[in-house]
Short mmCIF file of C-alpha atoms in Angstrom, two decimals:
data_model
loop_
_atom_site.label_atom_id
_atom_site.label_comp_id
_atom_site.label_asym_id
_atom_site.label_seq_id
_atom_site.Cartn_x
_atom_site.Cartn_y
_atom_site.Cartn_z
CA MET A 516 -7.87 10.48 9.45
CA SER A 517 -6.49 11.97 6.25
CA TRP A 518 -8.20 10.02 3.43
CA ILE A 519 -11.23 11.95 2.17
CA ALA A 520 -12.09 10.36 -1.19
CA LEU A 521 -12.20 6.92 -2.75
CA THR A 522 -13.64 5.69 -6.03
CA ASP A 523 -13.55 2.52 -8.11
CA THR A 524 -15.57 1.22 -11.06
CA GLU A 525 -18.73 0.84 -8.97
CA THR A 526 -18.64 3.18 -5.97
CA GLN A 527 -17.69 6.73 -5.11
CA HIS A 528 -17.03 8.35 -1.75
CA PHE A 529 -16.10 11.93 -0.90
CA ILE A 530 -16.35 12.69 2.82
CA ALA A 531 -14.96 16.04 3.94
CA LYS A 532 -14.51 14.79 7.52
CA GLY A 533 -12.47 11.82 6.32
CA LEU A 534 -13.37 8.29 5.27
CA ASP A 535 -14.57 6.34 8.34
CA ALA A 536 -14.14 9.46 10.53
CA PRO A 537 -16.58 10.07 13.43
CA THR A 538 -19.52 12.30 12.53
CA ASP A 539 -18.38 15.01 14.95
CA SER A 540 -14.94 15.31 13.34
CA PRO A 541 -14.01 18.66 11.74
CA ASP A 542 -13.95 18.94 7.97
CA LEU A 543 -10.54 18.39 6.37
CA ILE A 544 -11.44 20.33 3.21
CA GLY A 545 -13.46 23.51 2.74
CA PRO A 546 -17.05 23.45 1.41
CA ARG A 547 -16.60 26.11 -1.31
CA GLU A 548 -15.53 25.31 -4.85
CA ASP A 549 -12.52 27.64 -4.64
CA ASP A 550 -11.28 26.42 -1.25
CA LEU A 551 -7.78 25.02 -1.64
CA MET A 552 -6.02 21.79 -0.71
CA THR A 553 -2.52 23.11 -0.16
CA ARG A 554 -1.07 19.65 0.39
CA GLY A 555 -2.16 16.10 -0.17
CA THR A 556 -1.72 12.84 -2.07
CA LEU A 557 -3.59 11.50 -5.09
CA LEU A 558 -3.17 7.71 -5.16
CA ILE A 559 -3.94 5.66 -8.26
CA GLU A 560 -3.76 1.88 -8.33
CA THR A 561 -3.99 0.42 -11.81
CA ARG A 562 -3.23 -2.60 -13.92
CA MET A 563 -0.70 -1.97 -16.64
CA PRO A 564 -2.44 -2.62 -19.98
CA ASN A 565 -0.66 -4.74 -22.55
CA SER A 566 -1.24 -2.76 -25.72
CA ALA A 567 0.70 -1.74 -28.81
CA ARG A 568 -1.09 1.62 -28.75
CA PRO A 569 -1.23 4.38 -26.13
CA ARG A 570 -4.09 3.87 -23.66
CA THR A 571 -5.72 6.58 -21.58
CA LEU A 572 -6.22 5.46 -17.99
CA ILE A 573 -7.59 8.69 -16.47
CA HIS A 574 -8.80 11.93 -18.05
CA TYR A 575 -10.47 14.96 -16.47
CA ASP A 576 -10.63 18.46 -17.93
CA ARG A 577 -12.28 21.70 -16.85
CA GLY A 578 -11.93 25.10 -18.48
CA GLY A 579 -12.58 28.56 -17.05
CA ASP A 580 -10.45 31.26 -15.48
CA TRP A 581 -8.47 28.63 -13.55
CA PRO A 582 -8.37 25.61 -15.89
CA PHE A 583 -7.66 22.17 -14.52
CA HIS A 584 -6.63 19.08 -16.45
CA ILE A 585 -5.28 15.74 -15.31
CA SER A 586 -4.59 12.70 -17.44
CA LEU A 587 -2.65 9.48 -17.04
CA GLN A 588 -1.69 7.55 -20.15
CA ALA A 589 -0.04 4.16 -20.58
CA ILE A 590 2.29 3.96 -23.58
CA PRO A 591 3.75 0.93 -25.37
CA GLY A 592 6.78 -0.52 -23.68
CA GLY A 593 5.41 -0.09 -20.17
CA GLY A 594 5.70 3.67 -19.71
CA LEU A 595 3.31 6.12 -18.10
CA ILE A 596 2.75 9.81 -18.80
CA LEU A 597 1.14 12.09 -16.23
CA ILE A 598 -0.12 15.49 -17.42
CA LEU A 599 -1.34 18.02 -14.86
CA ASN A 600 -2.47 21.54 -15.80
CA GLN A 601 -3.49 23.86 -12.96
CA GLY A 602 -4.23 27.44 -13.96
CA GLY A 603 -1.81 27.30 -16.87
CA SER A 604 1.02 25.69 -14.90
CA VAL A 605 1.65 22.45 -16.78
CA LEU A 606 3.41 19.33 -15.51
CA HIS A 607 4.28 16.72 -18.16
CA GLN A 608 6.08 13.81 -16.49
CA ALA A 609 7.03 10.45 -17.97
CA ILE A 610 7.86 7.46 -15.78
CA ASN A 611 8.88 3.95 -16.75
CA PRO A 612 7.62 1.32 -14.28
CA SER A 613 9.56 -1.43 -16.07
CA GLU A 614 12.72 -0.02 -14.48
CA ALA A 615 11.50 -1.56 -11.21
CA GLY A 616 11.10 -5.05 -12.71
CA ARG A 617 8.13 -7.12 -13.85
CA MET A 618 4.87 -5.16 -14.02
CA ASP A 619 1.37 -6.21 -13.05
CA ILE A 620 -0.45 -3.80 -10.74
CA ILE A 621 1.18 -0.52 -9.78
CA ARG A 622 0.44 2.28 -7.31
CA LEU A 623 1.17 5.81 -8.45
CA SER A 624 1.26 8.55 -5.80
CA TYR A 625 1.28 12.23 -6.67
CA SER A 626 2.03 14.16 -3.46
CA TRP A 627 2.29 17.92 -3.11
CA ASP A 628 2.96 20.60 -0.51
CA ALA A 629 2.34 23.96 -2.17
CA PRO A 630 3.52 26.18 0.74
CA SER A 631 6.84 24.30 0.74
CA ARG A 632 7.00 24.43 -3.10
CA TRP A 633 7.53 20.68 -3.14
CA ALA A 634 5.97 17.79 -5.07
CA ARG A 635 6.79 14.14 -5.66
CA LEU A 636 5.72 11.33 -7.96
CA ALA A 637 6.27 7.81 -6.59
CA LEU A 638 5.62 4.46 -8.21
CA GLU A 639 5.32 1.19 -6.33
CA GLN A 640 4.56 -2.32 -7.52
CA THR A 641 2.30 -4.39 -5.32
CA ASP A 642 4.62 -7.41 -5.30
CA GLN A 643 7.98 -5.61 -5.34
CA GLU A 644 9.93 -3.77 -2.64
CA GLN A 645 11.45 -1.15 -4.93
CA VAL A 646 10.08 2.39 -5.14
CA LEU A 647 10.69 4.82 -7.99
CA MET A 648 10.54 8.46 -6.89
CA MET A 649 10.79 11.71 -8.84
CA GLN A 650 10.97 15.22 -7.44
CA LEU A 651 8.70 17.57 -9.39
CA PRO A 652 8.62 21.35 -9.98
CA PRO A 653 6.85 23.54 -7.38
CA PRO A 654 3.14 22.62 -7.43
CA CYS A 655 -0.13 24.52 -7.29
CA PRO A 656 -2.79 23.75 -4.67
CA LEU A 657 -5.82 21.68 -5.69
CA ARG A 658 -9.25 23.36 -5.79
CA ALA A 659 -11.85 21.67 -3.61
CA GLY A 660 -14.29 21.73 -6.53
CA ASP A 661 -11.88 19.83 -8.76
CA ALA A 662 -11.14 17.34 -6.00
CA ARG A 663 -14.84 16.57 -5.65
CA ALA A 664 -15.44 16.34 -9.40
CA LEU A 665 -12.48 14.02 -9.90
CA PHE A 666 -14.13 11.52 -7.54
CA LYS A 667 -17.62 11.75 -9.00
CA HIS A 668 -18.84 9.42 -11.73
CA GLY A 669 -20.11 11.09 -14.88
CA PRO A 670 -19.35 12.21 -18.44
CA HIS A 671 -16.98 14.92 -17.19
CA ARG A 672 -14.27 12.36 -16.55
CA PHE A 673 -12.96 9.08 -17.96
CA VAL A 674 -11.51 6.26 -15.86
CA ALA A 675 -10.44 3.10 -17.70
CA PRO A 676 -11.47 -0.36 -16.42
CA ASP A 677 -7.77 -1.05 -15.80
CA VAL A 678 -7.83 1.44 -12.91
CA VAL A 679 -8.51 -0.47 -9.68
CA TYR A 680 -9.20 2.65 -7.60
CA MET A 681 -8.28 6.27 -6.91
CA ALA A 682 -7.98 7.81 -3.45
CA LEU A 683 -7.26 11.28 -2.11
CA SER A 684 -5.58 12.24 1.16
CA THR A 685 -5.05 15.64 2.77
CA ARG A 686 -1.54 14.57 3.80
CA VAL A 687 1.68 13.63 2.05
CA GLU A 688 1.33 9.86 2.37
CA PRO A 689 4.36 7.59 2.89
CA VAL A 690 5.61 5.15 0.28
CA GLY A 691 7.80 2.08 0.67
CA PRO A 692 7.68 -0.70 3.29
CA MET A 693 4.17 -1.01 4.68
CA PRO A 694 2.85 -2.59 7.90
CA SER A 695 0.59 -5.53 7.16
CA LEU A 696 -1.05 -6.98 10.29
CA LEU A 697 -4.19 -5.80 12.03
CA PRO A 698 -3.45 -4.15 15.41
CA ASP A 699 -5.40 -6.83 17.31
CA THR A 700 -3.22 -9.68 15.96
CA PRO A 701 -1.90 -11.83 18.86
CA ILE A 702 1.93 -11.92 18.87
CA ALA A 703 3.95 -14.45 20.88
CA THR A 704 6.02 -12.88 23.67
CA PRO A 705 7.78 -14.29 26.75
CA ARG A 706 4.62 -13.25 28.66
CA GLY A 707 2.30 -15.11 26.31
CA TYR A 708 0.36 -13.82 23.34
CA ARG A 709 -0.23 -10.05 23.37
CA PRO A 710 -2.12 -7.86 20.87
CA LEU A 711 0.21 -6.19 18.41
CA ARG A 712 -1.17 -2.76 19.36
CA ASP A 713 0.14 -3.21 22.93
CA LEU A 714 3.77 -3.83 21.95
CA ARG A 715 6.26 -0.98 22.24
CA ARG A 716 9.92 -0.28 21.59
CA GLY A 717 11.96 -2.26 24.12
CA ASP A 718 9.41 -5.06 24.53
CA THR A 719 10.47 -8.54 23.44
CA VAL A 720 8.83 -11.12 21.22
CA ILE A 721 9.54 -14.77 20.50
CA ALA A 722 10.88 -15.41 17.01
CA SER A 723 9.81 -18.55 15.17
CA ASN A 724 13.16 -20.20 15.99
CA GLY A 725 12.56 -19.68 19.72
CA ASP A 726 14.90 -16.70 20.18
CA VAL A 727 13.73 -13.78 22.26
CA VAL A 728 14.31 -10.57 20.27
CA PRO A 729 13.69 -6.90 21.09
CA VAL A 730 11.12 -4.73 19.35
CA LEU A 731 12.89 -1.78 17.72
CA HIS A 732 9.70 -0.04 16.64
CA ARG A 733 6.03 -0.69 16.02
CA LEU A 734 4.89 1.06 12.83
CA SER A 735 1.32 1.78 11.73
CA ARG A 736 -0.33 3.19 8.63
CA THR A 737 -3.92 3.80 7.53
CA VAL A 738 -4.71 3.04 3.87
CA PRO A 739 -7.79 2.57 1.66
CA ALA A 740 -9.33 -0.87 2.27
CA ILE A 741 -9.46 -1.79 -1.40
CA GLY A 742 -7.32 -3.33 -4.10
CA SER A 743 -3.87 -4.39 -2.97
CA THR A 744 -4.56 -3.24 0.60
CA ARG A 745 -7.99 -4.87 1.15
CA PRO A 746 -7.66 -7.08 4.27
CA MET A 747 -7.48 -10.85 3.86
CA HIS A 748 -9.17 -13.25 6.30
CA ILE A 749 -7.02 -16.29 7.17
CA ARG A 750 -8.94 -19.02 8.95
CA ALA A 751 -7.79 -21.32 11.73
CA PRO A 752 -6.60 -24.03 11.94
CA TYR A 753 -4.95 -23.61 8.55
CA PHE A 754 -1.26 -22.65 8.51
CA GLY A 755 -0.95 -23.50 12.22
CA LEU A 756 -3.31 -20.75 13.34
CA LEU A 757 -4.82 -20.89 16.82
CA GLY A 758 -7.45 -18.36 15.77
CA ASP A 759 -8.51 -16.41 12.68
CA ILE A 760 -6.44 -13.36 11.73
CA ARG A 761 -6.73 -10.55 9.18
CA VAL A 762 -3.72 -9.37 7.22
CA ALA A 763 -2.78 -7.24 4.23
CA PRO A 764 -2.46 -9.15 0.95
CA ALA A 765 1.30 -8.45 0.97
CA GLN A 766 1.86 -10.04 4.40
CA ARG A 767 4.13 -13.03 3.87
CA LEU A 768 3.74 -16.28 5.80
CA VAL A 769 6.40 -18.95 6.30
CA LEU A 770 5.04 -22.29 5.13
CA SER A 771 6.67 -25.60 6.07
CA GLY A 772 5.86 -29.29 6.05
CA SER A 773 6.05 -32.38 3.90
CA GLU A 774 4.10 -30.79 1.02
CA VAL A 775 6.57 -27.91 0.85
CA GLU A 776 9.56 -30.27 0.77
CA TYR A 777 7.89 -32.52 -1.82
CA LEU A 778 6.75 -29.73 -4.14
CA PHE A 779 9.64 -27.26 -3.84
CA GLY A 780 12.61 -29.12 -2.34
CA GLN A 781 12.78 -26.63 0.55
CA GLU A 782 12.10 -27.00 4.26
CA SER A 783 10.27 -23.66 4.34
CA VAL A 784 9.10 -21.02 1.88
CA LEU A 785 7.64 -17.50 2.04
CA CYS A 786 4.27 -16.76 0.50
CA PRO A 787 2.21 -13.54 0.37
CA ALA A 788 -1.32 -14.02 1.68
CA ALA A 789 -2.71 -12.74 -1.63
CA HIS A 790 -1.29 -15.80 -3.39
CA LEU A 791 -3.14 -18.22 -1.10
CA THR A 792 -6.68 -17.20 -2.05
CA GLY A 793 -9.06 -19.45 -3.95
CA GLY A 794 -9.81 -22.04 -1.26
CA HIS A 795 -11.46 -21.98 2.14
CA SER A 796 -8.40 -20.92 4.14
CA VAL A 797 -7.71 -17.40 2.80
CA ARG A 798 -10.32 -15.01 1.43
CA PRO A 799 -10.59 -11.26 0.90
CA ILE A 800 -12.88 -9.62 3.44
CA ALA A 801 -16.04 -8.75 1.54
CA HIS A 802 -17.47 -6.16 3.93
CA THR A 803 -15.08 -3.76 5.59
CA GLY A 804 -14.70 -0.06 6.22
CA LEU A 805 -13.40 2.36 3.61
CA THR A 806 -10.00 2.42 5.29
CA VAL A 807 -7.92 0.00 7.33
CA THR A 808 -5.05 0.52 9.77
CA TYR A 809 -2.19 -1.95 9.63
CA SER A 810 0.67 -2.33 12.11
CA GLN A 811 3.90 -4.34 12.11
CA LEU A 812 7.04 -4.82 14.16
CA LEU A 813 10.53 -3.77 13.14
CA LEU A 814 13.04 -6.28 14.52
CA PRO A 815 16.86 -6.35 14.36
CA ALA A 816 17.37 -9.04 11.74
CA ARG A 817 14.14 -9.54 9.79
CA GLU A 818 13.09 -12.28 12.18
CA THR A 819 9.86 -14.17 11.62
CA ILE A 820 7.30 -13.97 14.42
CA LEU A 821 4.46 -16.12 15.71
CA ALA A 822 1.16 -14.42 14.91
CA ALA A 823 -1.71 -16.37 16.49
CA GLY A 824 0.35 -19.53 15.94
CA THR A 825 1.34 -19.04 12.32
CA VAL A 826 4.82 -17.93 11.28
CA ALA A 827 4.75 -14.44 9.73
CA GLU A 828 7.48 -12.19 8.41
CA SER A 829 8.15 -9.01 10.39
CA LEU A 830 8.61 -5.67 8.65
CA SER A 831 11.40 -5.85 6.08
CA ILE A 832 13.08 -2.53 5.27
CA GLY A 833 16.12 -3.73 3.32
CA ARG A 834 18.88 -1.14 3.42
CA LEU A 835 16.51 1.80 3.68
CA ARG A 836 18.69 3.59 6.22
CA ARG A 837 21.35 4.02 3.53
CA LYS A 838 18.87 5.89 1.29
CA PRO A 839 18.00 9.15 3.08
CA HIS A 840 15.44 10.32 0.49
CA HIS A 841 13.59 7.00 0.48
CA LEU A 842 13.72 6.85 4.27
CA ALA A 843 12.25 10.35 4.55
CA ALA A 844 9.40 9.30 2.23
CA SER A 845 8.59 6.14 4.20
CA VAL A 846 6.53 5.26 7.25
CA LEU A 847 9.84 5.33 9.18
CA SER A 848 10.32 9.03 8.49
CA GLY A 849 11.50 10.86 11.58
CA LEU A 850 13.39 7.89 13.05
CA ASP A 851 17.14 8.11 13.52
CA ARG A 852 18.57 6.19 10.58
CA HIS A 853 21.65 5.27 12.61
CA GLY A 854 19.43 3.22 14.90
CA LEU A 855 17.76 1.31 12.08
CA PRO A 856 18.88 -2.18 11.03
CA ASP A 857 20.06 -3.40 7.64
CA HIS A 858 17.85 -6.21 6.40
CA GLY A 859 19.33 -8.51 3.79
CA LYS A 860 17.46 -10.92 1.57
CA SER A 861 15.27 -13.50 3.23
CA THR A 862 16.73 -16.95 3.75
CA TYR A 863 13.45 -18.40 2.48
CA PRO A 864 12.55 -18.54 -1.21
CA VAL A 865 9.33 -16.72 -2.16
CA LEU A 866 6.67 -18.75 -3.95
CA ARG A 867 5.27 -17.64 -7.26
CA PRO A 868 1.47 -17.17 -7.40
CA PHE A 869 0.87 -20.41 -9.34
CA ASP A 870 2.98 -22.49 -6.95
CA ALA A 871 1.28 -20.91 -3.94
CA LYS A 872 -2.19 -21.85 -5.20
CA ILE A 873 -1.12 -25.47 -5.75
CA LEU A 874 0.19 -25.64 -2.20
CA ALA A 875 -2.95 -24.05 -0.74
CA GLU A 876 -5.19 -26.49 -2.62
CA ARG A 877 -3.23 -29.52 -1.39
CA ARG A 878 -3.41 -28.33 2.22
CA VAL A 879 -7.16 -27.74 2.11
CA ALA A 880 -7.94 -31.01 0.33
#
């Protein structure tokens, strides 16, 4: 467990042992105000405001012998400015999310490793596969007192309603392709359905077209169970399910049938689970832990798999192996890039949110 803090508009959590960690776990951060976090990740998920004037999203400021200031501001045209002042060392970094395409909700990760004199700013969009990354000047460690204050409601800080949540990890967290199925999800194999957590490199699974394909890797990642990573509950028998499953909002399902052909002129389409909410078949899980662990399979050719009877997309990594810096920042870090596949574009069109809701309503009716 590496996530120690989580806050949104209503709740706040700072647990030195780690969010959802057992009570006998050791503390991941010191108890004194001047104890230092030498490495970590500050994650901010926020809506991009549509305003003709600059808008402050986050602001925290503390004076003293070792001043600390952090602010995030949205500027007209879709830009963001991050200002970080630690003991007089000032970072002023602008980033333009619009370079990655249409903007809605974005995740901004500030990661640092002070002993290695390394820091990175990464921006991801919840419905896009592109990642913008910037290497930053050598960072300072974060005081434990400032970490706690940043995640405590009160007049000492400002967090705009546009901010979905903030989270803090004691590790440099990966960015890029993310696993999106719960580890207990049943996956079709030549030996019958097996839990995803039991599958290993070299095992085989049955693709949706009936082919038997090898598992290259099973990847996992633990993330805050909120916002764009809050688990979704998909109920059987909708979408061909033999039993209920829980998935990340970004997990894409392959939908087929007469309604798909009638509405979209295609035999099959891809649709993120998040776009299917609103009816009885797909709903966000209301009560969950503070974090969730997702897993997913990496297959040779972006094959679709049978997950409890429904057709789901396996992990898509595009041409990540050709981008060493992005690969090193991802959940695949440490794997030999020469053994990774190239994944091209999906053969299925991806539904827009409005079209997905129409389809979901027709299927439930």
